[in-house]
Amino acid sequence: MEVRDGETVKTQVEQASSRILEMMEIKGKVTDVGAVTVRCAEYDSDEEVYRVRHPWSVYQVPVSDMENAMDRLRSGLPKEGWEIVKDGVDGSPAKSPQIVAESKGQEYAVDVRLLDERKYSDDPSLIEVTVQSACYRVN
């Protein structure tokens, strides 16, 4: 497992998130609490093994614009060095459209879901994005 500087990883994850938002070419409100460092659950709790997660959403946009943004990701991610490893629906009852991609070196992954308010009773439509790093040891 790679030894990396946590602040560098956090910066790179946030840069990847920004680039994904640019690829989507969508105008709406964006939630952004910033990237957070979390322990990798698959490793012993005594080990100093972490990953950086950056969850955010785009909302207050017509669903048709969100669908177009997902299409732009389908074509744009591979051009930017990402491999789409899943393009279908998630496991929710609404079967929301989902794209999962990994960066070429697999240092990063992105999970994008379109949550359509027509399939949910109370929640507004949004595109939910989570960019995360691979697990790493701190230096």
mmCIF file of N, CA and C in Angstrom:
data_model
loop_
_atom_site.group_PDB
_atom_site.id
_atom_site.type_symbol
_atom_site.label_atom_id
_atom_site.label_comp_id
_atom_site.label_asym_id
_atom_site.label_seq_id
_atom_site.Cartn_x
_atom_site.Cartn_y
_atom_site.Cartn_z
ATOM 1 N N MET A 1 0.838 -1.175 0.000
ATOM 2 C CA MET A 1 0.000 0.000 0.000
ATOM 3 C C MET A 1 0.885 1.240 0.000
ATOM 4 N N GLU A 2 0.419 2.211 -0.733
ATOM 5 C CA GLU A 2 1.191 3.430 -0.917
ATOM 6 C C GLU A 2 1.204 4.292 0.341
ATOM 7 N N VAL A 3 2.343 4.919 0.601
ATOM 8 C CA VAL A 3 2.462 5.910 1.668
ATOM 9 C C VAL A 3 2.302 7.267 1.003
ATOM 10 N N ARG A 4 1.359 8.076 1.521
ATOM 11 C CA ARG A 4 1.072 9.363 0.889
ATOM 12 C C ARG A 4 0.872 10.438 1.944
ATOM 13 N N ASP A 5 1.017 11.666 1.529
ATOM 14 C CA ASP A 5 0.752 12.808 2.391
ATOM 15 C C ASP A 5 -0.755 13.094 2.364
ATOM 16 N N GLY A 6 -1.384 13.084 3.535
ATOM 17 C CA GLY A 6 -2.836 13.240 3.632
ATOM 18 C C GLY A 6 -3.360 14.536 3.036
ATOM 19 N N GLU A 7 -2.655 15.647 3.242
ATOM 20 C CA GLU A 7 -3.114 16.925 2.697
ATOM 21 C C GLU A 7 -3.041 16.928 1.173
ATOM 22 N N THR A 8 -2.019 16.286 0.624
ATOM 23 C CA THR A 8 -1.903 16.183 -0.834
ATOM 24 C C THR A 8 -3.048 15.361 -1.397
ATOM 25 N N VAL A 9 -3.372 14.251 -0.744
ATOM 26 C CA VAL A 9 -4.477 13.406 -1.202
ATOM 27 C C VAL A 9 -5.783 14.188 -1.151
ATOM 28 N N LYS A 10 -5.997 14.916 -0.067
ATOM 29 C CA LYS A 10 -7.224 15.710 0.078
ATOM 30 C C LYS A 10 -7.336 16.738 -1.052
ATOM 31 N N THR A 11 -6.250 17.413 -1.351
ATOM 32 C CA THR A 11 -6.235 18.404 -2.440
ATOM 33 C C THR A 11 -6.542 17.741 -3.777
ATOM 34 N N GLN A 12 -5.934 16.584 -4.024
ATOM 35 C CA GLN A 12 -6.155 15.890 -5.295
ATOM 36 C C GLN A 12 -7.601 15.405 -5.434
ATOM 37 N N VAL A 13 -8.198 14.929 -4.349
ATOM 38 C CA VAL A 13 -9.597 14.492 -4.392
ATOM 39 C C VAL A 13 -10.504 15.686 -4.687
ATOM 40 N N GLU A 14 -10.254 16.817 -4.055
ATOM 41 C CA GLU A 14 -11.069 18.004 -4.313
ATOM 42 C C GLU A 14 -10.889 18.492 -5.751
ATOM 43 N N GLN A 15 -9.668 18.383 -6.287
ATOM 44 C CA GLN A 15 -9.440 18.765 -7.685
ATOM 45 C C GLN A 15 -10.193 17.830 -8.634
ATOM 46 N N ALA A 16 -10.196 16.532 -8.326
ATOM 47 C CA ALA A 16 -10.941 15.569 -9.151
ATOM 48 C C ALA A 16 -12.435 15.900 -9.106
ATOM 49 N N SER A 17 -12.946 16.240 -7.926
ATOM 50 C CA SER A 17 -14.358 16.623 -7.797
ATOM 51 C C SER A 17 -14.672 17.840 -8.655
ATOM 52 N N SER A 18 -13.810 18.830 -8.603
ATOM 53 C CA SER A 18 -14.031 20.049 -9.397
ATOM 54 C C SER A 18 -14.053 19.735 -10.885
ATOM 55 N N ARG A 19 -13.149 18.878 -11.310
ATOM 56 C CA ARG A 19 -13.095 18.519 -12.734
ATOM 57 C C ARG A 19 -14.358 17.762 -13.145
ATOM 58 N N ILE A 20 -14.860 16.895 -12.274
ATOM 59 C CA ILE A 20 -16.095 16.151 -12.580
ATOM 60 C C ILE A 20 -17.267 17.115 -12.702
ATOM 61 N N LEU A 21 -17.342 18.107 -11.821
ATOM 62 C CA LEU A 21 -18.397 19.108 -11.919
ATOM 63 C C LEU A 21 -18.285 19.872 -13.237
ATOM 64 N N GLU A 22 -17.066 20.215 -13.646
ATOM 65 C CA GLU A 22 -16.874 20.896 -14.930
ATOM 66 C C GLU A 22 -17.352 20.028 -16.088
ATOM 67 N N MET A 23 -17.031 18.727 -16.047
ATOM 68 C CA MET A 23 -17.450 17.811 -17.112
ATOM 69 C C MET A 23 -18.969 17.729 -17.220
ATOM 70 N N MET A 24 -19.648 17.842 -16.084
ATOM 71 C CA MET A 24 -21.102 17.727 -16.077
ATOM 72 C C MET A 24 -21.770 18.900 -16.795
ATOM 73 N N GLU A 25 -21.099 20.052 -16.828
ATOM 74 C CA GLU A 25 -21.640 21.250 -17.478
ATOM 75 C C GLU A 25 -23.081 21.510 -17.054
ATOM 76 N N ILE A 26 -23.285 21.588 -15.756
ATOM 77 C CA ILE A 26 -24.631 21.756 -15.221
ATOM 78 C C ILE A 26 -24.640 22.968 -14.293
ATOM 79 N N LYS A 27 -25.680 23.765 -14.406
ATOM 80 C CA LYS A 27 -25.822 24.947 -13.564
ATOM 81 C C LYS A 27 -26.894 24.665 -12.518
ATOM 82 N N GLY A 28 -26.512 24.736 -11.287
ATOM 83 C CA GLY A 28 -27.447 24.515 -10.192
ATOM 84 C C GLY A 28 -26.745 24.839 -8.895
ATOM 85 N N LYS A 29 -27.392 24.567 -7.802
ATOM 86 C CA LYS A 29 -26.771 24.754 -6.495
ATOM 87 C C LYS A 29 -25.927 23.525 -6.196
ATOM 88 N N VAL A 30 -24.777 23.757 -5.578
ATOM 89 C CA VAL A 30 -23.860 22.670 -5.258
ATOM 90 C C VAL A 30 -23.617 22.665 -3.752
ATOM 91 N N THR A 31 -23.844 21.519 -3.132
ATOM 92 C CA THR A 31 -23.465 21.367 -1.727
ATOM 93 C C THR A 31 -21.995 21.008 -1.710
ATOM 94 N N ASP A 32 -21.286 21.518 -0.752
ATOM 95 C CA ASP A 32 -19.877 21.153 -0.648
ATOM 96 C C ASP A 32 -19.387 21.420 0.755
ATOM 97 N N VAL A 33 -19.162 20.351 1.478
ATOM 98 C CA VAL A 33 -18.618 20.475 2.828
ATOM 99 C C VAL A 33 -17.114 20.243 2.828
ATOM 100 N N GLY A 34 -16.552 19.987 1.654
ATOM 101 C CA GLY A 34 -15.133 19.718 1.554
ATOM 102 C C GLY A 34 -14.823 18.254 1.774
ATOM 103 N N ALA A 35 -13.629 17.874 1.392
ATOM 104 C CA ALA A 35 -13.190 16.481 1.540
ATOM 105 C C ALA A 35 -12.865 16.199 3.001
ATOM 106 N N VAL A 36 -13.088 14.960 3.406
ATOM 107 C CA VAL A 36 -12.787 14.539 4.774
ATOM 108 C C VAL A 36 -11.920 13.284 4.736
ATOM 109 N N THR A 37 -11.057 13.164 5.720
ATOM 110 C CA THR A 37 -10.209 11.984 5.851
ATOM 111 C C THR A 37 -10.873 11.024 6.827
ATOM 112 N N VAL A 38 -10.990 9.763 6.419
ATOM 113 C CA VAL A 38 -11.618 8.729 7.256
ATOM 114 C C VAL A 38 -10.722 7.497 7.278
ATOM 115 N N ARG A 39 -10.853 6.715 8.318
ATOM 116 C CA ARG A 39 -10.109 5.452 8.387
ATOM 117 C C ARG A 39 -10.668 4.472 7.373
ATOM 118 N N CYS A 40 -9.796 3.638 6.821
ATOM 119 C CA CYS A 40 -10.242 2.575 5.923
ATOM 120 C C CYS A 40 -10.799 1.447 6.773
ATOM 121 N N ALA A 41 -12.070 1.186 6.639
ATOM 122 C CA ALA A 41 -12.747 0.192 7.472
ATOM 123 C C ALA A 41 -12.216 -1.212 7.267
ATOM 124 N N GLU A 42 -11.668 -1.496 6.079
ATOM 125 C CA GLU A 42 -11.219 -2.851 5.792
ATOM 126 C C GLU A 42 -9.870 -3.194 6.424
ATOM 127 N N TYR A 43 -9.283 -2.236 7.168
ATOM 128 C CA TYR A 43 -7.990 -2.484 7.812
ATOM 129 C C TYR A 43 -8.141 -2.464 9.322
ATOM 130 N N ASP A 44 -7.222 -3.120 9.997
ATOM 131 C CA ASP A 44 -7.187 -3.180 11.458
ATOM 132 C C ASP A 44 -7.194 -1.755 12.013
ATOM 133 N N SER A 45 -7.961 -1.537 13.054
ATOM 134 C CA SER A 45 -8.101 -0.187 13.605
ATOM 135 C C SER A 45 -6.802 0.340 14.213
ATOM 136 N N ASP A 46 -5.823 -0.532 14.476
ATOM 137 C CA ASP A 46 -4.543 -0.076 15.017
ATOM 138 C C ASP A 46 -3.647 0.502 13.921
ATOM 139 N N GLU A 47 -3.951 0.208 12.678
ATOM 140 C CA GLU A 47 -3.121 0.690 11.582
ATOM 141 C C GLU A 47 -3.508 2.117 11.201
ATOM 142 N N GLU A 48 -2.535 2.870 10.757
ATOM 143 C CA GLU A 48 -2.751 4.238 10.296
ATOM 144 C C GLU A 48 -3.056 4.201 8.795
ATOM 145 N N VAL A 49 -4.252 3.723 8.447
ATOM 146 C CA VAL A 49 -4.639 3.586 7.046
ATOM 147 C C VAL A 49 -5.906 4.419 6.821
ATOM 148 N N TYR A 50 -5.851 5.303 5.849
ATOM 149 C CA TYR A 50 -6.946 6.246 5.622
ATOM 150 C C TYR A 50 -7.330 6.310 4.158
ATOM 151 N N ARG A 51 -8.456 6.979 3.915
ATOM 152 C CA ARG A 51 -8.855 7.383 2.571
ATOM 153 C C ARG A 51 -9.511 8.754 2.715
ATOM 154 N N VAL A 52 -9.563 9.473 1.626
ATOM 155 C CA VAL A 52 -10.223 10.775 1.613
ATOM 156 C C VAL A 52 -11.510 10.627 0.831
ATOM 157 N N ARG A 53 -12.624 11.126 1.400
ATOM 158 C CA ARG A 53 -13.932 11.094 0.739
ATOM 159 C C ARG A 53 -14.423 12.520 0.547
ATOM 160 N N HIS A 54 -15.002 12.768 -0.615
ATOM 161 C CA HIS A 54 -15.571 14.083 -0.898
ATOM 162 C C HIS A 54 -16.973 13.909 -1.483
ATOM 163 N N PRO A 55 -17.985 13.922 -0.610
ATOM 164 C CA PRO A 55 -19.367 13.825 -1.094
ATOM 165 C C PRO A 55 -19.945 15.225 -1.368
ATOM 166 N N TRP A 56 -20.675 15.351 -2.455
ATOM 167 C CA TRP A 56 -21.342 16.597 -2.784
ATOM 168 C C TRP A 56 -22.508 16.309 -3.720
ATOM 169 N N SER A 57 -23.362 17.306 -3.905
ATOM 170 C CA SER A 57 -24.540 17.142 -4.760
ATOM 171 C C SER A 57 -24.786 18.407 -5.566
ATOM 172 N N VAL A 58 -25.488 18.220 -6.690
ATOM 173 C CA VAL A 58 -25.985 19.334 -7.499
ATOM 174 C C VAL A 58 -27.503 19.218 -7.487
ATOM 175 N N TYR A 59 -28.186 20.333 -7.205
ATOM 176 C CA TYR A 59 -29.642 20.303 -7.121
ATOM 177 C C TYR A 59 -30.230 21.608 -7.659
ATOM 178 N N GLN A 60 -31.564 21.685 -7.657
ATOM 179 C CA GLN A 60 -32.319 22.800 -8.243
ATOM 180 C C GLN A 60 -32.002 22.951 -9.727
ATOM 181 N N VAL A 61 -32.072 21.797 -10.411
ATOM 182 C CA VAL A 61 -31.850 21.717 -11.844
ATOM 183 C C VAL A 61 -32.921 20.775 -12.399
ATOM 184 N N PRO A 62 -33.484 21.051 -13.570
ATOM 185 C CA PRO A 62 -34.453 20.118 -14.145
ATOM 186 C C PRO A 62 -33.833 18.722 -14.342
ATOM 187 N N VAL A 63 -34.640 17.694 -14.146
ATOM 188 C CA VAL A 63 -34.154 16.318 -14.273
ATOM 189 C C VAL A 63 -33.571 16.069 -15.663
ATOM 190 N N SER A 64 -34.157 16.651 -16.697
ATOM 191 C CA SER A 64 -33.617 16.448 -18.053
ATOM 192 C C SER A 64 -32.185 16.981 -18.153
ATOM 193 N N ASP A 65 -31.886 18.101 -17.483
ATOM 194 C CA ASP A 65 -30.519 18.623 -17.464
ATOM 195 C C ASP A 65 -29.588 17.673 -16.708
ATOM 196 N N MET A 66 -30.101 17.067 -15.652
ATOM 197 C CA MET A 66 -29.307 16.100 -14.888
ATOM 198 C C MET A 66 -29.009 14.859 -15.734
ATOM 199 N N GLU A 67 -29.985 14.417 -16.486
ATOM 200 C CA GLU A 67 -29.769 13.257 -17.368
ATOM 201 C C GLU A 67 -28.703 13.581 -18.415
ATOM 202 N N ASN A 68 -28.743 14.804 -18.951
ATOM 203 C CA ASN A 68 -27.725 15.224 -19.921
ATOM 204 C C ASN A 68 -26.344 15.290 -19.272
ATOM 205 N N ALA A 69 -26.287 15.738 -18.021
ATOM 206 C CA ALA A 69 -25.014 15.787 -17.297
ATOM 207 C C ALA A 69 -24.442 14.387 -17.115
ATOM 208 N N MET A 70 -25.306 13.417 -16.812
ATOM 209 C CA MET A 70 -24.851 12.027 -16.676
ATOM 210 C C MET A 70 -24.295 11.534 -18.018
ATOM 211 N N ASP A 71 -24.963 11.886 -19.116
ATOM 212 C CA ASP A 71 -24.473 11.497 -20.446
ATOM 213 C C ASP A 71 -23.098 12.113 -20.732
ATOM 214 N N ARG A 72 -22.928 13.378 -20.320
ATOM 215 C CA ARG A 72 -21.628 14.025 -20.531
ATOM 216 C C ARG A 72 -20.532 13.314 -19.735
ATOM 217 N N LEU A 73 -20.868 12.823 -18.542
ATOM 218 C CA LEU A 73 -19.887 12.060 -17.762
ATOM 219 C C LEU A 73 -19.542 10.742 -18.453
ATOM 220 N N ARG A 74 -20.547 10.105 -19.036
ATOM 221 C CA ARG A 74 -20.295 8.830 -19.739
ATOM 222 C C ARG A 74 -19.251 8.998 -20.842
ATOM 223 N N SER A 75 -19.297 10.116 -21.524
ATOM 224 C CA SER A 75 -18.314 10.336 -22.593
ATOM 225 C C SER A 75 -17.061 11.034 -22.071
ATOM 226 N N GLY A 76 -17.207 11.911 -21.082
ATOM 227 C CA GLY A 76 -16.077 12.700 -20.606
ATOM 228 C C GLY A 76 -15.122 11.976 -19.683
ATOM 229 N N LEU A 77 -15.639 11.128 -18.804
ATOM 230 C CA LEU A 77 -14.756 10.446 -17.855
ATOM 231 C C LEU A 77 -13.658 9.632 -18.546
ATOM 232 N N PRO A 78 -14.000 8.783 -19.542
ATOM 233 C CA PRO A 78 -12.931 8.026 -20.211
ATOM 234 C C PRO A 78 -11.893 8.923 -20.888
ATOM 235 N N LYS A 79 -12.319 10.054 -21.426
ATOM 236 C CA LYS A 79 -11.382 10.980 -22.067
ATOM 237 C C LYS A 79 -10.420 11.595 -21.057
ATOM 238 N N GLU A 80 -10.836 11.632 -19.787
ATOM 239 C CA GLU A 80 -10.013 12.222 -18.722
ATOM 240 C C GLU A 80 -9.220 11.157 -17.956
ATOM 241 N N GLY A 81 -9.198 9.925 -18.476
ATOM 242 C CA GLY A 81 -8.394 8.889 -17.836
ATOM 243 C C GLY A 81 -9.113 8.070 -16.782
ATOM 244 N N TRP A 82 -10.432 8.115 -16.777
ATOM 245 C CA TRP A 82 -11.228 7.306 -15.851
ATOM 246 C C TRP A 82 -11.788 6.109 -16.604
ATOM 247 N N GLU A 83 -11.867 4.974 -15.929
ATOM 248 C CA GLU A 83 -12.503 3.793 -16.504
ATOM 249 C C GLU A 83 -13.862 3.609 -15.831
ATOM 250 N N ILE A 84 -14.913 3.589 -16.634
ATOM 251 C CA ILE A 84 -16.252 3.361 -16.083
ATOM 252 C C ILE A 84 -16.387 1.868 -15.797
ATOM 253 N N VAL A 85 -16.579 1.541 -14.507
ATOM 254 C CA VAL A 85 -16.678 0.136 -14.099
ATOM 255 C C VAL A 85 -18.131 -0.278 -13.853
ATOM 256 N N LYS A 86 -19.023 0.717 -13.768
ATOM 257 C CA LYS A 86 -20.458 0.421 -13.666
ATOM 258 C C LYS A 86 -21.228 1.566 -14.296
ATOM 259 N N ASP A 87 -22.183 1.226 -15.138
ATOM 260 C CA ASP A 87 -23.075 2.214 -15.731
ATOM 261 C C ASP A 87 -24.431 1.539 -15.837
ATOM 262 N N GLY A 88 -25.275 1.813 -14.857
ATOM 263 C CA GLY A 88 -26.576 1.149 -14.810
ATOM 264 C C GLY A 88 -27.433 1.788 -13.744
ATOM 265 N N VAL A 89 -28.021 0.950 -12.900
ATOM 266 C CA VAL A 89 -28.859 1.450 -11.813
ATOM 267 C C VAL A 89 -28.298 0.951 -10.485
ATOM 268 N N ASP A 90 -28.577 1.719 -9.430
ATOM 269 C CA ASP A 90 -28.114 1.311 -8.110
ATOM 270 C C ASP A 90 -29.079 0.290 -7.509
ATOM 271 N N GLY A 91 -28.824 -0.114 -6.294
ATOM 272 C CA GLY A 91 -29.642 -1.135 -5.647
ATOM 273 C C GLY A 91 -30.833 -0.607 -4.880
ATOM 274 N N SER A 92 -31.134 0.675 -5.023
ATOM 275 C CA SER A 92 -32.267 1.256 -4.300
ATOM 276 C C SER A 92 -33.592 0.833 -4.938
ATOM 277 N N PRO A 93 -34.693 0.945 -4.187
ATOM 278 C CA PRO A 93 -36.008 0.633 -4.774
ATOM 279 C C PRO A 93 -36.332 1.487 -6.001
ATOM 280 N N ALA A 94 -35.789 2.709 -6.055
ATOM 281 C CA ALA A 94 -36.048 3.599 -7.194
ATOM 282 C C ALA A 94 -35.181 3.250 -8.396
ATOM 283 N N LYS A 95 -34.192 2.379 -8.203
ATOM 284 C CA LYS A 95 -33.271 2.005 -9.285
ATOM 285 C C LYS A 95 -32.700 3.258 -9.973
ATOM 286 N N SER A 96 -32.055 4.088 -9.158
ATOM 287 C CA SER A 96 -31.497 5.347 -9.648
ATOM 288 C C SER A 96 -30.333 5.089 -10.605
ATOM 289 N N PRO A 97 -30.236 5.876 -11.684
ATOM 290 C CA PRO A 97 -29.086 5.757 -12.580
ATOM 291 C C PRO A 97 -27.790 5.988 -11.800
ATOM 292 N N GLN A 98 -26.792 5.149 -12.087
ATOM 293 C CA GLN A 98 -25.526 5.220 -11.356
ATOM 294 C C GLN A 98 -24.354 4.988 -12.304
ATOM 295 N N ILE A 99 -23.320 5.804 -12.138
ATOM 296 C CA ILE A 99 -22.051 5.619 -12.846
ATOM 297 C C ILE A 99 -20.966 5.507 -11.775
ATOM 298 N N VAL A 100 -20.160 4.451 -11.865
ATOM 299 C CA VAL A 100 -19.001 4.291 -10.982
ATOM 300 C C VAL A 100 -17.777 4.213 -11.891
ATOM 301 N N ALA A 101 -16.760 5.009 -11.572
ATOM 302 C CA ALA A 101 -15.542 5.022 -12.389
ATOM 303 C C ALA A 101 -14.323 5.070 -11.481
ATOM 304 N N GLU A 102 -13.213 4.557 -12.015
ATOM 305 C CA GLU A 102 -11.934 4.589 -11.307
ATOM 306 C C GLU A 102 -10.920 5.317 -12.171
ATOM 307 N N SER A 103 -10.039 6.069 -11.505
ATOM 308 C CA SER A 103 -8.969 6.727 -12.254
ATOM 309 C C SER A 103 -8.048 5.660 -12.819
ATOM 310 N N LYS A 104 -7.334 6.036 -13.861
ATOM 311 C CA LYS A 104 -6.520 5.054 -14.590
ATOM 312 C C LYS A 104 -5.599 4.263 -13.671
ATOM 313 N N GLY A 105 -4.942 4.925 -12.718
ATOM 314 C CA GLY A 105 -4.058 4.230 -11.785
ATOM 315 C C GLY A 105 -4.799 3.687 -10.570
ATOM 316 N N GLN A 106 -6.108 3.853 -10.546
ATOM 317 C CA GLN A 106 -6.998 3.408 -9.476
ATOM 318 C C GLN A 106 -6.692 4.066 -8.132
ATOM 319 N N GLU A 107 -6.126 5.275 -8.184
ATOM 320 C CA GLU A 107 -5.898 6.020 -6.945
ATOM 321 C C GLU A 107 -7.207 6.627 -6.434
ATOM 322 N N TYR A 108 -8.155 6.821 -7.360
ATOM 323 C CA TYR A 108 -9.414 7.492 -7.025
ATOM 324 C C TYR A 108 -10.586 6.778 -7.673
ATOM 325 N N ALA A 109 -11.750 6.917 -7.033
ATOM 326 C CA ALA A 109 -12.985 6.383 -7.583
ATOM 327 C C ALA A 109 -14.062 7.451 -7.437
ATOM 328 N N VAL A 110 -15.053 7.393 -8.314
ATOM 329 C CA VAL A 110 -16.193 8.299 -8.222
ATOM 330 C C VAL A 110 -17.470 7.482 -8.381
ATOM 331 N N ASP A 111 -18.468 7.829 -7.579
ATOM 332 C CA ASP A 111 -19.792 7.214 -7.627
ATOM 333 C C ASP A 111 -20.785 8.351 -7.842
ATOM 334 N N VAL A 112 -21.510 8.314 -8.961
ATOM 335 C CA VAL A 112 -22.457 9.371 -9.319
ATOM 336 C C VAL A 112 -23.838 8.748 -9.459
ATOM 337 N N ARG A 113 -24.827 9.333 -8.785
ATOM 338 C CA ARG A 113 -26.213 8.830 -8.854
ATOM 339 C C ARG A 113 -27.172 9.981 -9.111
ATOM 340 N N LEU A 114 -28.142 9.727 -9.966
ATOM 341 C CA LEU A 114 -29.190 10.702 -10.230
ATOM 342 C C LEU A 114 -30.414 10.277 -9.428
ATOM 343 N N LEU A 115 -30.747 11.080 -8.436
ATOM 344 C CA LEU A 115 -31.914 10.799 -7.596
ATOM 345 C C LEU A 115 -33.068 11.651 -8.104
ATOM 346 N N ASP A 116 -34.027 11.013 -8.739
ATOM 347 C CA ASP A 116 -35.142 11.669 -9.421
ATOM 348 C C ASP A 116 -36.320 11.806 -8.465
ATOM 349 N N GLU A 117 -36.743 13.049 -8.222
ATOM 350 C CA GLU A 117 -37.836 13.298 -7.282
ATOM 351 C C GLU A 117 -39.130 12.594 -7.704
ATOM 352 N N ARG A 118 -39.257 12.266 -8.979
ATOM 353 C CA ARG A 118 -40.474 11.586 -9.424
ATOM 354 C C ARG A 118 -40.535 10.162 -8.870
ATOM 355 N N LYS A 119 -39.382 9.658 -8.393
ATOM 356 C CA LYS A 119 -39.325 8.305 -7.834
ATOM 357 C C LYS A 119 -39.268 8.321 -6.310
ATOM 358 N N TYR A 120 -39.110 9.514 -5.736
ATOM 359 C CA TYR A 120 -39.073 9.689 -4.286
ATOM 360 C C TYR A 120 -40.201 10.632 -3.914
ATOM 361 N N SER A 121 -40.786 10.453 -2.781
ATOM 362 C CA SER A 121 -41.948 11.268 -2.430
ATOM 363 C C SER A 121 -41.592 12.682 -1.978
ATOM 364 N N ASP A 122 -40.601 12.846 -1.127
ATOM 365 C CA ASP A 122 -40.367 14.152 -0.510
ATOM 366 C C ASP A 122 -39.075 14.842 -0.918
ATOM 367 N N ASP A 123 -38.111 14.114 -1.398
ATOM 368 C CA ASP A 123 -36.793 14.680 -1.650
ATOM 369 C C ASP A 123 -36.725 15.340 -3.021
ATOM 370 N N PRO A 124 -36.019 16.482 -3.123
ATOM 371 C CA PRO A 124 -35.842 17.116 -4.434
ATOM 372 C C PRO A 124 -34.866 16.302 -5.289
ATOM 373 N N SER A 125 -34.982 16.440 -6.596
ATOM 374 C CA SER A 125 -34.053 15.763 -7.502
ATOM 375 C C SER A 125 -32.658 16.320 -7.307
ATOM 376 N N LEU A 126 -31.675 15.448 -7.440
ATOM 377 C CA LEU A 126 -30.293 15.880 -7.343
ATOM 378 C C LEU A 126 -29.379 14.833 -7.943
ATOM 379 N N ILE A 127 -28.170 15.263 -8.254
ATOM 380 C CA ILE A 127 -27.108 14.334 -8.618
ATOM 381 C C ILE A 127 -26.184 14.271 -7.416
ATOM 382 N N GLU A 128 -26.003 13.069 -6.906
ATOM 383 C CA GLU A 128 -25.170 12.831 -5.731
ATOM 384 C C GLU A 128 -23.824 12.284 -6.213
ATOM 385 N N VAL A 129 -22.738 12.914 -5.803
ATOM 386 C CA VAL A 129 -21.399 12.531 -6.242
ATOM 387 C C VAL A 129 -20.526 12.266 -5.021
ATOM 388 N N THR A 130 -19.785 11.167 -5.057
ATOM 389 C CA THR A 130 -18.775 10.912 -4.031
ATOM 390 C C THR A 130 -17.475 10.535 -4.729
ATOM 391 N N VAL A 131 -16.449 11.340 -4.507
ATOM 392 C CA VAL A 131 -15.114 11.037 -5.001
ATOM 393 C C VAL A 131 -14.313 10.585 -3.787
ATOM 394 N N GLN A 132 -13.581 9.480 -3.939
ATOM 395 C CA GLN A 132 -12.763 9.038 -2.821
ATOM 396 C C GLN A 132 -11.437 8.476 -3.319
ATOM 397 N N SER A 133 -10.462 8.551 -2.434
ATOM 398 C CA SER A 133 -9.134 8.024 -2.752
ATOM 399 C C SER A 133 -9.077 6.558 -2.396
ATOM 400 N N ALA A 134 -8.072 5.891 -2.927
ATOM 401 C CA ALA A 134 -7.751 4.543 -2.467
ATOM 402 C C ALA A 134 -7.193 4.679 -1.050
ATOM 403 N N CYS A 135 -7.170 3.595 -0.306
ATOM 404 C CA CYS A 135 -6.582 3.619 1.033
ATOM 405 C C CYS A 135 -5.082 3.856 0.936
ATOM 406 N N TYR A 136 -4.550 4.565 1.903
ATOM 407 C CA TYR A 136 -3.129 4.860 1.929
ATOM 408 C C TYR A 136 -2.644 4.930 3.374
ATOM 409 N N ARG A 137 -1.358 4.776 3.535
ATOM 410 C CA ARG A 137 -0.715 4.975 4.833
ATOM 411 C C ARG A 137 -0.168 6.391 4.863
ATOM 412 N N VAL A 138 -0.208 7.003 6.053
ATOM 413 C CA VAL A 138 0.315 8.352 6.171
ATOM 414 C C VAL A 138 1.826 8.322 6.280
ATOM 415 N N ASN A 139 2.464 9.399 5.768
ATOM 416 C CA ASN A 139 3.925 9.436 5.866
ATOM 417 C C ASN A 139 4.377 10.311 6.989
#
